[in-house]
CSV table of C-alpha atoms in Angstrom, one decimal:
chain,number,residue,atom,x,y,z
A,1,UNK,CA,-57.9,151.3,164.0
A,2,UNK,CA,-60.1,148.4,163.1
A,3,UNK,CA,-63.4,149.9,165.2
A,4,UNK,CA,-62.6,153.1,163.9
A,5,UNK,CA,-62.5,152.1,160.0
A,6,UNK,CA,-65.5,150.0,160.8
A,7,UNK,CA,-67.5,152.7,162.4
A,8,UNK,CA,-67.1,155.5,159.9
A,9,UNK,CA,-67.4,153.1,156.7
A,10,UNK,CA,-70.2,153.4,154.0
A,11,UNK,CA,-69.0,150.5,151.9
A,12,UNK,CA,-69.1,146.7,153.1
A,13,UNK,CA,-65.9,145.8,152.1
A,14,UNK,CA,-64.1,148.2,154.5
A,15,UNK,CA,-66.2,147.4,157.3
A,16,UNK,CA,-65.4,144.0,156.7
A,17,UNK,CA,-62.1,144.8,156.6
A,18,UNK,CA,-62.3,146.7,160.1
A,19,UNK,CA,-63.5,143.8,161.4
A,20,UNK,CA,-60.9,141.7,160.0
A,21,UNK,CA,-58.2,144.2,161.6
A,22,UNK,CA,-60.1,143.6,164.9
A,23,UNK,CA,-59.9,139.9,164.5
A,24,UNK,CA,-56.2,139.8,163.6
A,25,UNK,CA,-55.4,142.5,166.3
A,26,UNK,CA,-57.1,140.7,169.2
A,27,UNK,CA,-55.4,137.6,168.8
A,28,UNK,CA,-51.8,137.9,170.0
A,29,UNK,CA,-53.3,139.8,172.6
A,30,UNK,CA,-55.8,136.6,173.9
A,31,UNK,CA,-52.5,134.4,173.6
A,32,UNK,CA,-49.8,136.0,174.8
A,33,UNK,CA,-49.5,133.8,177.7
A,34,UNK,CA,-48.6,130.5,175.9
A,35,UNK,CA,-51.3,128.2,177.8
A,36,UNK,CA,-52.7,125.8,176.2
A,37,UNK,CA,-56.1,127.0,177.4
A,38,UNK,CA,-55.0,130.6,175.8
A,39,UNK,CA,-54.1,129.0,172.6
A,40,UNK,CA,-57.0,127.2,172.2
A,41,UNK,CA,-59.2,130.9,173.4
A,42,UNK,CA,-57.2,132.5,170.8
A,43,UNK,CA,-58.1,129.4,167.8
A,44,UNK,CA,-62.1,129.2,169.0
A,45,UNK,CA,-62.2,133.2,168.1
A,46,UNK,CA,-60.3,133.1,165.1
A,47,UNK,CA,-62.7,130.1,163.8
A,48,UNK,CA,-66.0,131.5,164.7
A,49,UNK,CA,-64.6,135.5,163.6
A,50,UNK,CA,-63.6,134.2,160.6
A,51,UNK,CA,-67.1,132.5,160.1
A,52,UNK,CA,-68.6,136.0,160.6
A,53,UNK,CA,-66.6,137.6,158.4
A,54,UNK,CA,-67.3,135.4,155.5
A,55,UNK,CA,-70.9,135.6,156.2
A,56,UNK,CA,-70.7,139.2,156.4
A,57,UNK,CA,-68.9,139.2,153.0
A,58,UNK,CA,-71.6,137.0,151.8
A,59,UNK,CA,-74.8,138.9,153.1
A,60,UNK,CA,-73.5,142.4,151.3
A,61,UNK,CA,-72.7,140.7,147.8
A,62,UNK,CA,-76.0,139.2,147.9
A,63,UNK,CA,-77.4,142.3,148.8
A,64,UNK,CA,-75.0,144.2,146.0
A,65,UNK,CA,-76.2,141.1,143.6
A,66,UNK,CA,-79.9,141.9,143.8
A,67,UNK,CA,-79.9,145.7,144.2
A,68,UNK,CA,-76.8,146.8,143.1
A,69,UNK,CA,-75.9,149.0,146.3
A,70,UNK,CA,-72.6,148.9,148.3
A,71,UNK,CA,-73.9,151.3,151.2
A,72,UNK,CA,-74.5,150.0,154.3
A,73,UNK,CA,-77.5,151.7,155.3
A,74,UNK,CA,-79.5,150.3,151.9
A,75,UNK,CA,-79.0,146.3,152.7
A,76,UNK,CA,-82.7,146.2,152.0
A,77,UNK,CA,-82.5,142.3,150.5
A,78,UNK,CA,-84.2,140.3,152.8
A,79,UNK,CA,-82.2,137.4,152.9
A,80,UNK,CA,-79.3,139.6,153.0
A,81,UNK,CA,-80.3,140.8,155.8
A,82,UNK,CA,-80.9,137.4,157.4
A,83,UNK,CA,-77.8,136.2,156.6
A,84,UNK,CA,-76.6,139.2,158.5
A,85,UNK,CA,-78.2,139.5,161.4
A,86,UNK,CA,-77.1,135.5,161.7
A,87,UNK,CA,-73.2,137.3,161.3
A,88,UNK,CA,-73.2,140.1,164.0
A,89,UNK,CA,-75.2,137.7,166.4
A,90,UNK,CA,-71.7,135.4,165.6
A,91,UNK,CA,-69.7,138.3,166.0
A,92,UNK,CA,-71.1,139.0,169.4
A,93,UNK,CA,-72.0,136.2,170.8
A,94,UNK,CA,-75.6,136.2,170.8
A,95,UNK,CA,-77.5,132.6,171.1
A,96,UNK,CA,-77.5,130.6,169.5
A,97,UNK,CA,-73.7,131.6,168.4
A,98,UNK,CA,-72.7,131.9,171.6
A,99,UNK,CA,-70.7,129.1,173.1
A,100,UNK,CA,-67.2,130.2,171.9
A,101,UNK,CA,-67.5,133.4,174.1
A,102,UNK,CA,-67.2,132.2,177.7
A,103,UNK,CA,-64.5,129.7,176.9
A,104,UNK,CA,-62.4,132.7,175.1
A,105,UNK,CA,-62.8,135.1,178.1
A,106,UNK,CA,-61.8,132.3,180.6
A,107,UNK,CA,-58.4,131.2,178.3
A,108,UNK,CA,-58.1,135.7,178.2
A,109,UNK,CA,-56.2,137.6,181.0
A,110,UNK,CA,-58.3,139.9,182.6
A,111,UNK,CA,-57.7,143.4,180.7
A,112,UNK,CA,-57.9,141.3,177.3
A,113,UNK,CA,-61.3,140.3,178.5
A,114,UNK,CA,-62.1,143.5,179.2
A,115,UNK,CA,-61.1,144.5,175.3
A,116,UNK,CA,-63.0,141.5,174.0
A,117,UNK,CA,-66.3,142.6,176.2
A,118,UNK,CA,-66.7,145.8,175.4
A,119,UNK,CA,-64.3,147.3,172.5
A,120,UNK,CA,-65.3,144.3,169.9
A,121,UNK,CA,-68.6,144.5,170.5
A,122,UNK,CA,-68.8,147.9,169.1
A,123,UNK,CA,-67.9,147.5,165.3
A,124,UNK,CA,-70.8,144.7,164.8
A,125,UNK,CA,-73.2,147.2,167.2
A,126,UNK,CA,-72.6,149.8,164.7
A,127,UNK,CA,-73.1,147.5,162.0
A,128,UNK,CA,-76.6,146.5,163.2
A,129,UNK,CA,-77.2,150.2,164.3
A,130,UNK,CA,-77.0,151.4,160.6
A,131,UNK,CA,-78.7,148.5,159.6
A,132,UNK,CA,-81.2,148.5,161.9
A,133,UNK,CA,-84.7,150.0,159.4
A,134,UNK,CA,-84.2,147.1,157.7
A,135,UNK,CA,-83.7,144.0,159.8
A,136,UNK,CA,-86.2,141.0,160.6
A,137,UNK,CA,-88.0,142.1,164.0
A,138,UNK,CA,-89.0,138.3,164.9
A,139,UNK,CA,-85.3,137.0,164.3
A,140,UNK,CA,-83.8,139.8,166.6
A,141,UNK,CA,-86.7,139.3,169.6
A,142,UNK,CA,-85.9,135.6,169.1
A,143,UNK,CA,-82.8,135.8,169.3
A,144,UNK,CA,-82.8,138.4,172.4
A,145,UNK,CA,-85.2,136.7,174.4
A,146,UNK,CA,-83.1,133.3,174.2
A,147,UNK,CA,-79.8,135.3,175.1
A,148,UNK,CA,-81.3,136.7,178.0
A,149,UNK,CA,-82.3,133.5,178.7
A,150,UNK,CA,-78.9,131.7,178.0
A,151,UNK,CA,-77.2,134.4,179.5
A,152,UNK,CA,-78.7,134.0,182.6
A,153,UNK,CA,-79.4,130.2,182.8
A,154,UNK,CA,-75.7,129.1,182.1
A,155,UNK,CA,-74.0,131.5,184.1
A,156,UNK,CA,-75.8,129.7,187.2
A,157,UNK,CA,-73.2,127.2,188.2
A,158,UNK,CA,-70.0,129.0,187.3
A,159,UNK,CA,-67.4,129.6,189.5
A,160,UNK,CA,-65.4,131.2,187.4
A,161,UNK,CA,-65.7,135.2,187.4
A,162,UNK,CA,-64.9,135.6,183.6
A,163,UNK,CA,-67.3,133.2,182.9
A,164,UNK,CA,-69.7,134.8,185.2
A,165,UNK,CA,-69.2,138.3,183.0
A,166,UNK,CA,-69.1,136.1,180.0
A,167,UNK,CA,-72.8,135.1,180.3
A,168,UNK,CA,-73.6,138.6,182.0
A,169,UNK,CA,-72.3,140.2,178.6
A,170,UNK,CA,-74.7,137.5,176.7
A,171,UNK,CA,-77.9,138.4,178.8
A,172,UNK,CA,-77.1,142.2,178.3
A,173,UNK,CA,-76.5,141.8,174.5
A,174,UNK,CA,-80.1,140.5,174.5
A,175,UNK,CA,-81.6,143.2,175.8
A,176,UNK,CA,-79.7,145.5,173.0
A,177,UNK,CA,-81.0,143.2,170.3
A,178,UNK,CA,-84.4,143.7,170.8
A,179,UNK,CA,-84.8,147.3,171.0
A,180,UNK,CA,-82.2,147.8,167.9
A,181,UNK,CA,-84.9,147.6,165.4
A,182,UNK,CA,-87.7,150.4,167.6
A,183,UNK,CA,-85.2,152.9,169.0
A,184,UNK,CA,-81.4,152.1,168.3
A,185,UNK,CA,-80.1,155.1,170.1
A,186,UNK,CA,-81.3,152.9,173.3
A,187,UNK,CA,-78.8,149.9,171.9
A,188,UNK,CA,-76.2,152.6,171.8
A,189,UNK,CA,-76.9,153.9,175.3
A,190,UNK,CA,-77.4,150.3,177.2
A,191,UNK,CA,-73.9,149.3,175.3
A,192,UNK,CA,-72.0,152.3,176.4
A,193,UNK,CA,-73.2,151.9,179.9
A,194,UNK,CA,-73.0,148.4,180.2
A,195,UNK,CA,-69.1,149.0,178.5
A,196,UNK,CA,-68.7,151.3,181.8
A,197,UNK,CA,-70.1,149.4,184.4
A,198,UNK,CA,-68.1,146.2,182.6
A,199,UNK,CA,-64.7,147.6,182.7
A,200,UNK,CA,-65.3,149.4,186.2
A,201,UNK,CA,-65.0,145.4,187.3
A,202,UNK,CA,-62.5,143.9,185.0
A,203,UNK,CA,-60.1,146.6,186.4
A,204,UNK,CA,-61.4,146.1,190.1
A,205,UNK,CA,-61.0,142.7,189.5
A,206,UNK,CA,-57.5,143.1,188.1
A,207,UNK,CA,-56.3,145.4,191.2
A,208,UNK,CA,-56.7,142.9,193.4
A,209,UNK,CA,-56.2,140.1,191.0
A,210,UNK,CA,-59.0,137.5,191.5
A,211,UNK,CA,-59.9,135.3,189.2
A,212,UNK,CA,-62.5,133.0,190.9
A,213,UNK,CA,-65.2,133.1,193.4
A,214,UNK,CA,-63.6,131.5,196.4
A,215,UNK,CA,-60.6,133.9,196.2
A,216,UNK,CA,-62.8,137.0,195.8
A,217,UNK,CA,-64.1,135.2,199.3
A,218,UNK,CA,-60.5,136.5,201.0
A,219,UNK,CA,-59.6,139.6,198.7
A,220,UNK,CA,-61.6,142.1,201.3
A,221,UNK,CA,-58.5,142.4,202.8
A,222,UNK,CA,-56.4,144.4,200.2
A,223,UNK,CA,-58.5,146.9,199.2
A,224,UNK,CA,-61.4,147.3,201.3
A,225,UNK,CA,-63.0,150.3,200.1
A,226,UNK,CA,-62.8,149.1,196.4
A,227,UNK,CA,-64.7,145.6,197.6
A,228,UNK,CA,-67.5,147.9,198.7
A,229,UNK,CA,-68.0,149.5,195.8
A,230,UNK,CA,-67.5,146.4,193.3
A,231,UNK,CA,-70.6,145.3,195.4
A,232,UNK,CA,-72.3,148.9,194.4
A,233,UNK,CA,-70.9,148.3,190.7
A,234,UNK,CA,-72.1,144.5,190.4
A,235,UNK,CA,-75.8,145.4,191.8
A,236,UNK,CA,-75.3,148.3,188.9
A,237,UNK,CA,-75.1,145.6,186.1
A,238,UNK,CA,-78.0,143.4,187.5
A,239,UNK,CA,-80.0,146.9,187.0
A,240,UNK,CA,-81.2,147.3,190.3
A,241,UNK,CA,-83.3,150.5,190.7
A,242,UNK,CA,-81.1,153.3,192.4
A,243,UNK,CA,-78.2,152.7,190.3
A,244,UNK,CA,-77.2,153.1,186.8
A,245,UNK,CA,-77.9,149.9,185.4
A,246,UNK,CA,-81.4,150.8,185.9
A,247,UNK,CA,-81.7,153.2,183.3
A,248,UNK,CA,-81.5,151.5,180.2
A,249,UNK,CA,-83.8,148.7,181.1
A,250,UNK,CA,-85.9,151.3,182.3
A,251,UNK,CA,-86.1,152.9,178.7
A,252,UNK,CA,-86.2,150.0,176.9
A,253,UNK,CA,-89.4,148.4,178.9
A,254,UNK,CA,-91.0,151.8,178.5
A,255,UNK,CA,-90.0,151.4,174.4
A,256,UNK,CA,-91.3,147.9,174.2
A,257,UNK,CA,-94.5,148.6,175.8
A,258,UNK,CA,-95.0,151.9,173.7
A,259,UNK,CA,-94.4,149.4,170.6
A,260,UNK,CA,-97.1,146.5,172.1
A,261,UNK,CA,-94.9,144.6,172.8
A,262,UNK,CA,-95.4,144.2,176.5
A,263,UNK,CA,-95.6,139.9,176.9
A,264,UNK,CA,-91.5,140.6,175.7
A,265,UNK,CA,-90.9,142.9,178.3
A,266,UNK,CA,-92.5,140.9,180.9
A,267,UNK,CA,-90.4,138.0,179.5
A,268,UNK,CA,-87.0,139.6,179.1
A,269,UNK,CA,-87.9,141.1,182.5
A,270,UNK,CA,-88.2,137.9,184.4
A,271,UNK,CA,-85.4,136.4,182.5
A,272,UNK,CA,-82.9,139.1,184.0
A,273,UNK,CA,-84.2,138.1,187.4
A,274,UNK,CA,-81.6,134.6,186.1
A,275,UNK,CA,-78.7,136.7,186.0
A,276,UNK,CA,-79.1,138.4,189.3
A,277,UNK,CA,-79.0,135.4,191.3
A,278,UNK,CA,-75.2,135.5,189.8
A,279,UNK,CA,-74.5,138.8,190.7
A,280,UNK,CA,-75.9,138.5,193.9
A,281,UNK,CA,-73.9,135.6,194.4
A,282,UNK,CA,-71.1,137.6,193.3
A,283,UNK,CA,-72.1,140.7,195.4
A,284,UNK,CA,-72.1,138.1,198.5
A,285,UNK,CA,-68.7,136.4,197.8
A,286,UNK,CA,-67.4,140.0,197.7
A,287,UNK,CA,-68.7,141.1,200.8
A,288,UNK,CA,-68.6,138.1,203.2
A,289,UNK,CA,-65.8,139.0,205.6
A,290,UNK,CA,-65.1,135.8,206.4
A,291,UNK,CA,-64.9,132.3,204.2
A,292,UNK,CA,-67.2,129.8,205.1
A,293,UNK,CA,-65.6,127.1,205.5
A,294,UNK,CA,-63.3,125.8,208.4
A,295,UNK,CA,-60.0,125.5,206.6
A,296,UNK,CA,-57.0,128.1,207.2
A,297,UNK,CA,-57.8,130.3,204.0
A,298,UNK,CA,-54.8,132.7,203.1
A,299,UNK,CA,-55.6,136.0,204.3
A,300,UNK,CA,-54.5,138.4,202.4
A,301,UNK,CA,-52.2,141.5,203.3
A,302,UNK,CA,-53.8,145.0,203.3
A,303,UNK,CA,-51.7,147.1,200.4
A,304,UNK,CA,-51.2,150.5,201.0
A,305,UNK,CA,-51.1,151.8,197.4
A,306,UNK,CA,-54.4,153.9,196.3
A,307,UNK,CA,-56.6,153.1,193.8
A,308,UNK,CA,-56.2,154.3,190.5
A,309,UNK,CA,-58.3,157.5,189.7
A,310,UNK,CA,-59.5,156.0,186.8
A,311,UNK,CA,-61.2,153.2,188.6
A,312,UNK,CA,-62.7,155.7,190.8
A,313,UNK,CA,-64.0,157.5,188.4
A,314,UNK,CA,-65.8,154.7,186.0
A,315,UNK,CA,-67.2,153.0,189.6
A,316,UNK,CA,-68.7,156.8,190.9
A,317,UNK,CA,-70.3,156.6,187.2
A,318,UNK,CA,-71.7,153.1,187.0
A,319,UNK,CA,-73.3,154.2,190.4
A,320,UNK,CA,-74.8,157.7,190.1
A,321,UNK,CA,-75.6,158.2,186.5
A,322,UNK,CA,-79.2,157.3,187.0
A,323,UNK,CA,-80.2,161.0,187.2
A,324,UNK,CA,-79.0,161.9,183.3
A,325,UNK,CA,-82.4,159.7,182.0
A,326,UNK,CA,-84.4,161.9,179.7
């Protein structure tokens, strides 16, 4: 209800008020365990989603104050649009705002990250999508290049999976930022792809219920088939050529360049070579047959029940959509 209120609003005030229904939906959901590290997931994104939303608030009556329009689509005050470009990038997680994310996916269960990763991203995508004519273009490269950067830099020397995915969904919320002002139909594409390939692994990963790298090292056993193609789907996200995750770096390199703006592409480029190292890492740990390491690992038992169709179906995607590029 919240995404959908957000997404078809005109006024601020109910898209702020979609993403306050988000906010307030999510969080029973992050802490229904009763951790303490869930609690404390749960607190971290109330804080920093209640932060947004104020700024949010702030940047449209600033923007009401000086021209005296409620529509989205005319925030045409500069510093109103500052203010909320600095909001969505809280919202999503986009350095510099971005240390709350990893720590709320890893307090999270797995399908609860998988809502925080790709369903609440959308309402603050949309935001910046009707936005978009009239925001800063040096902020958002900024703020891209240093996500990708981030993104791929931190998520090195994790060994935890959600955090892997938490940076992963950093680096790739990067490369939607800087092609949001030139062509935002290319944000909208890479996010619903990268939402695809994204919950094609949460739900792997939930099937055969690994939560860190050295028990993904002994989870070949259960479902081997659906190992193999989480190492298919994890190339995918790096955007390795044959696959989908190819295409939208494809088109937004080729929409950079078109705009001169080929030293960025070259950057962001290079600075998505970080996060491949993790997902070959994670690729490896997925595929290694046996553990490396002399000590009687639990091998797990084969389980006979088939995997669901849905699974199948998002996994065959993030594979072989590569052929739909215009």
């Amino acid at each position: 209800l919240g995404t959908t209120i957000t997404i078809s609003s005109n006024h601020w005030v109910m898209a702020w008020t979609g993403l306050e229904i988000n906010t307030l939906a999510i969080l029973p959901l992050i802490s229904k365990s009763h951790h303490p590290r869930a609690i404390e997931a749960a607190t971290k994104y109330f804080l920093t989603q209640a932060a947004a939303s104020a700024l949010v608030l702030f940047s449209s009556m600033t923007n009401a104050w000086y021209t005296g329009q409620w529509d989205i689509t005319q925030l045409t005050h500069p510093t109103s649009s500052l203010i909320l470009t600095s909001a969505i990038a809280m919202k999503l997680g986009l350095v510099p705002f971005h240390f709350w994310f990893p720590e709320v996916l890893q307090g999270s269960p797995l399908t609860t990250g998988l809502i925080l990763s790709t369903i609440m991203k959308l309402p603050p995508i949309t935001l910046l999508y009707m936005t978009s004519s009239s925001l800063n273009p040096t902020l958002l490269t900024t703020l891209a290049i240093l996500s990708t950067a981030l993104g791929g830099w931190m998520g090195l020397n994790q060994t935890q999976i959600r955090k892997i995915l938490a940076f992963s969904s950093i680096s790739h919320l990067g490369w939607m930022a800087i092609i949001i002002i030139y062509n935002p139909k290319l944000t909208l594409l890479n996010f619903y792809l990268y939402a695809m390939m994204t919950a094609t692994i949460f739900l792997t990963l939930n099937t055969i219920k690994v939560l860190k790298l050295s028990t993904l090292m002994t989870a070949w056993t259960k479902v081997p088939s659906l190992n193999a193609m989480l190492l298919l789907t994890l190339l995918s996200l790096a955007g390795l050529p044959p696959l989908t995750g190819f295409l939208p770096k494809w088109l937004i390199i080729q929409e950079l360049t078109k705009q001169d703006m080929a030293p960025a592409a070259t950057l962001i480029s290079l600075l998505s070579l970080l996060s491949l190292f993790f997902y070959l890492r994670l690729a490896y740990c997925t595929t290694i047959t046996l553990p490396p390491h002399t000590t009687n690992h639990m091998k797990q038992w084969r389980t006979n029940k088939s995997t669901h169709i849905t699974i199948a179906i998002l996994t065959t995607m993030s594979v072989m959509l590569l052929p739909i590029s215009p």
